């Protein structure tokens, strides 16, 4: 027999054809990758799958019993249709076969098996067309059946049957038999997890856990295996994150000290307001950490409008005081432009002249860009604000001491890394207005420690939020526009946000596509779009003579600047936009935020959008328009947003409502990058505990010299790109 290790290819064991199919469907090439493909659930030969809630359009595998079979001559086509009904004892599901009369011979009433296919509805009834299936051998008819006692029959019916994530080309039993071949051929596995940790945590040895997750004899087998593998997964992840953090901390950075009576003090003295308590507290931590030879790595989270930008600017001044430079990375041009302008304004003419801040975006005229690049390379500019353009190879710094990443969740770790590489261990301050629950912080952002601002600057008038169900309350919907006209008449401004740019267009922001369409059974209904909304509002009598403009990500950057400028200056009354304005846009005179088809947006997005109003002396009003019906998930989500304005509460709700894949972004697709059994939504305790265990181990033995297998595994993990994928959420 062939003997394989976890890193062997599987073609020799499972055959070239199956190996190819597995690679194509799941990017599975090695034994490890195959064994990592764990069952989605377990069925029993004696227990049938409930048939009444099968999702239409999806590939399913069900365990069921054949009820009956009949044949029908087709009227329009020439041929015979065999229809076999299978049952779970309550409901039925039809299996249809065209011109395969022999199927009725195999599918005799009473036989049981696993049936796989795509569920579709025909004349209101669910069916699988030409399904694949595998019948269970009836224990009564097995050779020597007369010897089978009752206990053996019971074991047969109660043995869990693994049901794998499968496709039409690679059904679950193909995966199951491939896994069994590999398990039989597998050489003993080296277990990376130290024996003392296994003992202390009650964790199964790796080989046993893998065996039991794929070949359980009873439910308790796979349950224990899952528990062990979940812990291992959390442990591997935390160990990798912690090890990386240690590496960064070992690195020497340059201490950036602020002297009293220097730039930072001068700036603080000139501020027209005083810092909030939280701004001050957070500022002190940052000041102390940058005044040290260990690079700072901090994630600053704080509500929209809590004044994070000011905190960042003060950090930049501290670096500038030492002669160093800072780079602030923003996710959109609009935001980069706005940060740049507000930094220039906050600095005032003297400090601006001294520090020479520059803006760098992708669409700048060549001459301007060249000037900016030159002043960064020579060190005459101490502050750079920009988009992804900052990451380009052509950008170099004289002495980059601090990188600030605004709206951190819009960037991946590798982008932060690219910018970091442009300096000698610069300090890092990542910022987010999307509060991050602790488990996510530990998982996706495990190498950044958080700082939090909860307090808003004084004098904020607050924001009221209402859901406007257009179908149920058409008069309230009409009131939305009347109220807007009133606010505009008293000098305020209004945002209207739509999910799409053009009729029939896709959501501009992939995040804005409703994740619930499939569940609620509504195929893509048309979405409110910017272009039609502008035309429609312009045609309304109450908006006659008002300036109504569109802003979308598809526009040229100078056009975007112009439109944004017109709105900031107050000349434009209504700005109709996509989520380009989601993050950070600051126009304190705006008082109403109207979101059309609000159900197309996620909880945090809506919270962000709402944060665009109520930023000044005027109270904010946020109106979430929707045609989603009561009781749907989509409606639940926007009602949650209306019910609370606490971003931290919303972040938890978001975590409950969103699906795992949405939270961890792209990680679900192949490449060995995804979390397998661990669920950040449910396994917070395991993650936190695994972190403690990993930390204790690393503290005692930073180089893992006592644990060579673990060290090797850690290196492999680091190279796999899994961490990078994970954090891009
Ligand atoms: P964030 O980036 O956290 O959403 P900003 O930094 O954009 O918030 O701040 C929002 C507004 O609040 C800005 O106009 C800023 O000048 C103002 N601001 C910041 N800190 C204070 C403060 N301590 N007192 C009054 N206004 C403040
Ligand atoms: Mg901001």
Coordinates of C-alpha atoms in Angstrom, one line a residue, residues 92 143 165 197 263 284 310 319 332 351 362 463 466-467 503 557 600:
X92 CA -41.7 13.8 0.3
X143 CA -23.9 -11.6 3.5
X165 CA -19.6 20.2 1.5
X197 CA -1.1 21.5 26.3
X263 CA 5.1 71.8 17.8
X284 CA -1.2 60.1 26.4
X310 CA -7.4 64.9 15.6
X319 CA 6.8 62.6 14.9
X332 CA -11.2 56.7 -0.9
X351 CA 2.4 75.0 10.9
X362 CA -4.0 58.0 -8.1
X463 CA -29.3 61.8 15.6
X466 CA -36.5 56.1 11.7
X467 CA -37.4 53.2 9.4
X503 CA -30.8 51.7 -13.5
X557 CA -11.6 62.5 -9.5
X600 CA -29.3 46.7 0.8

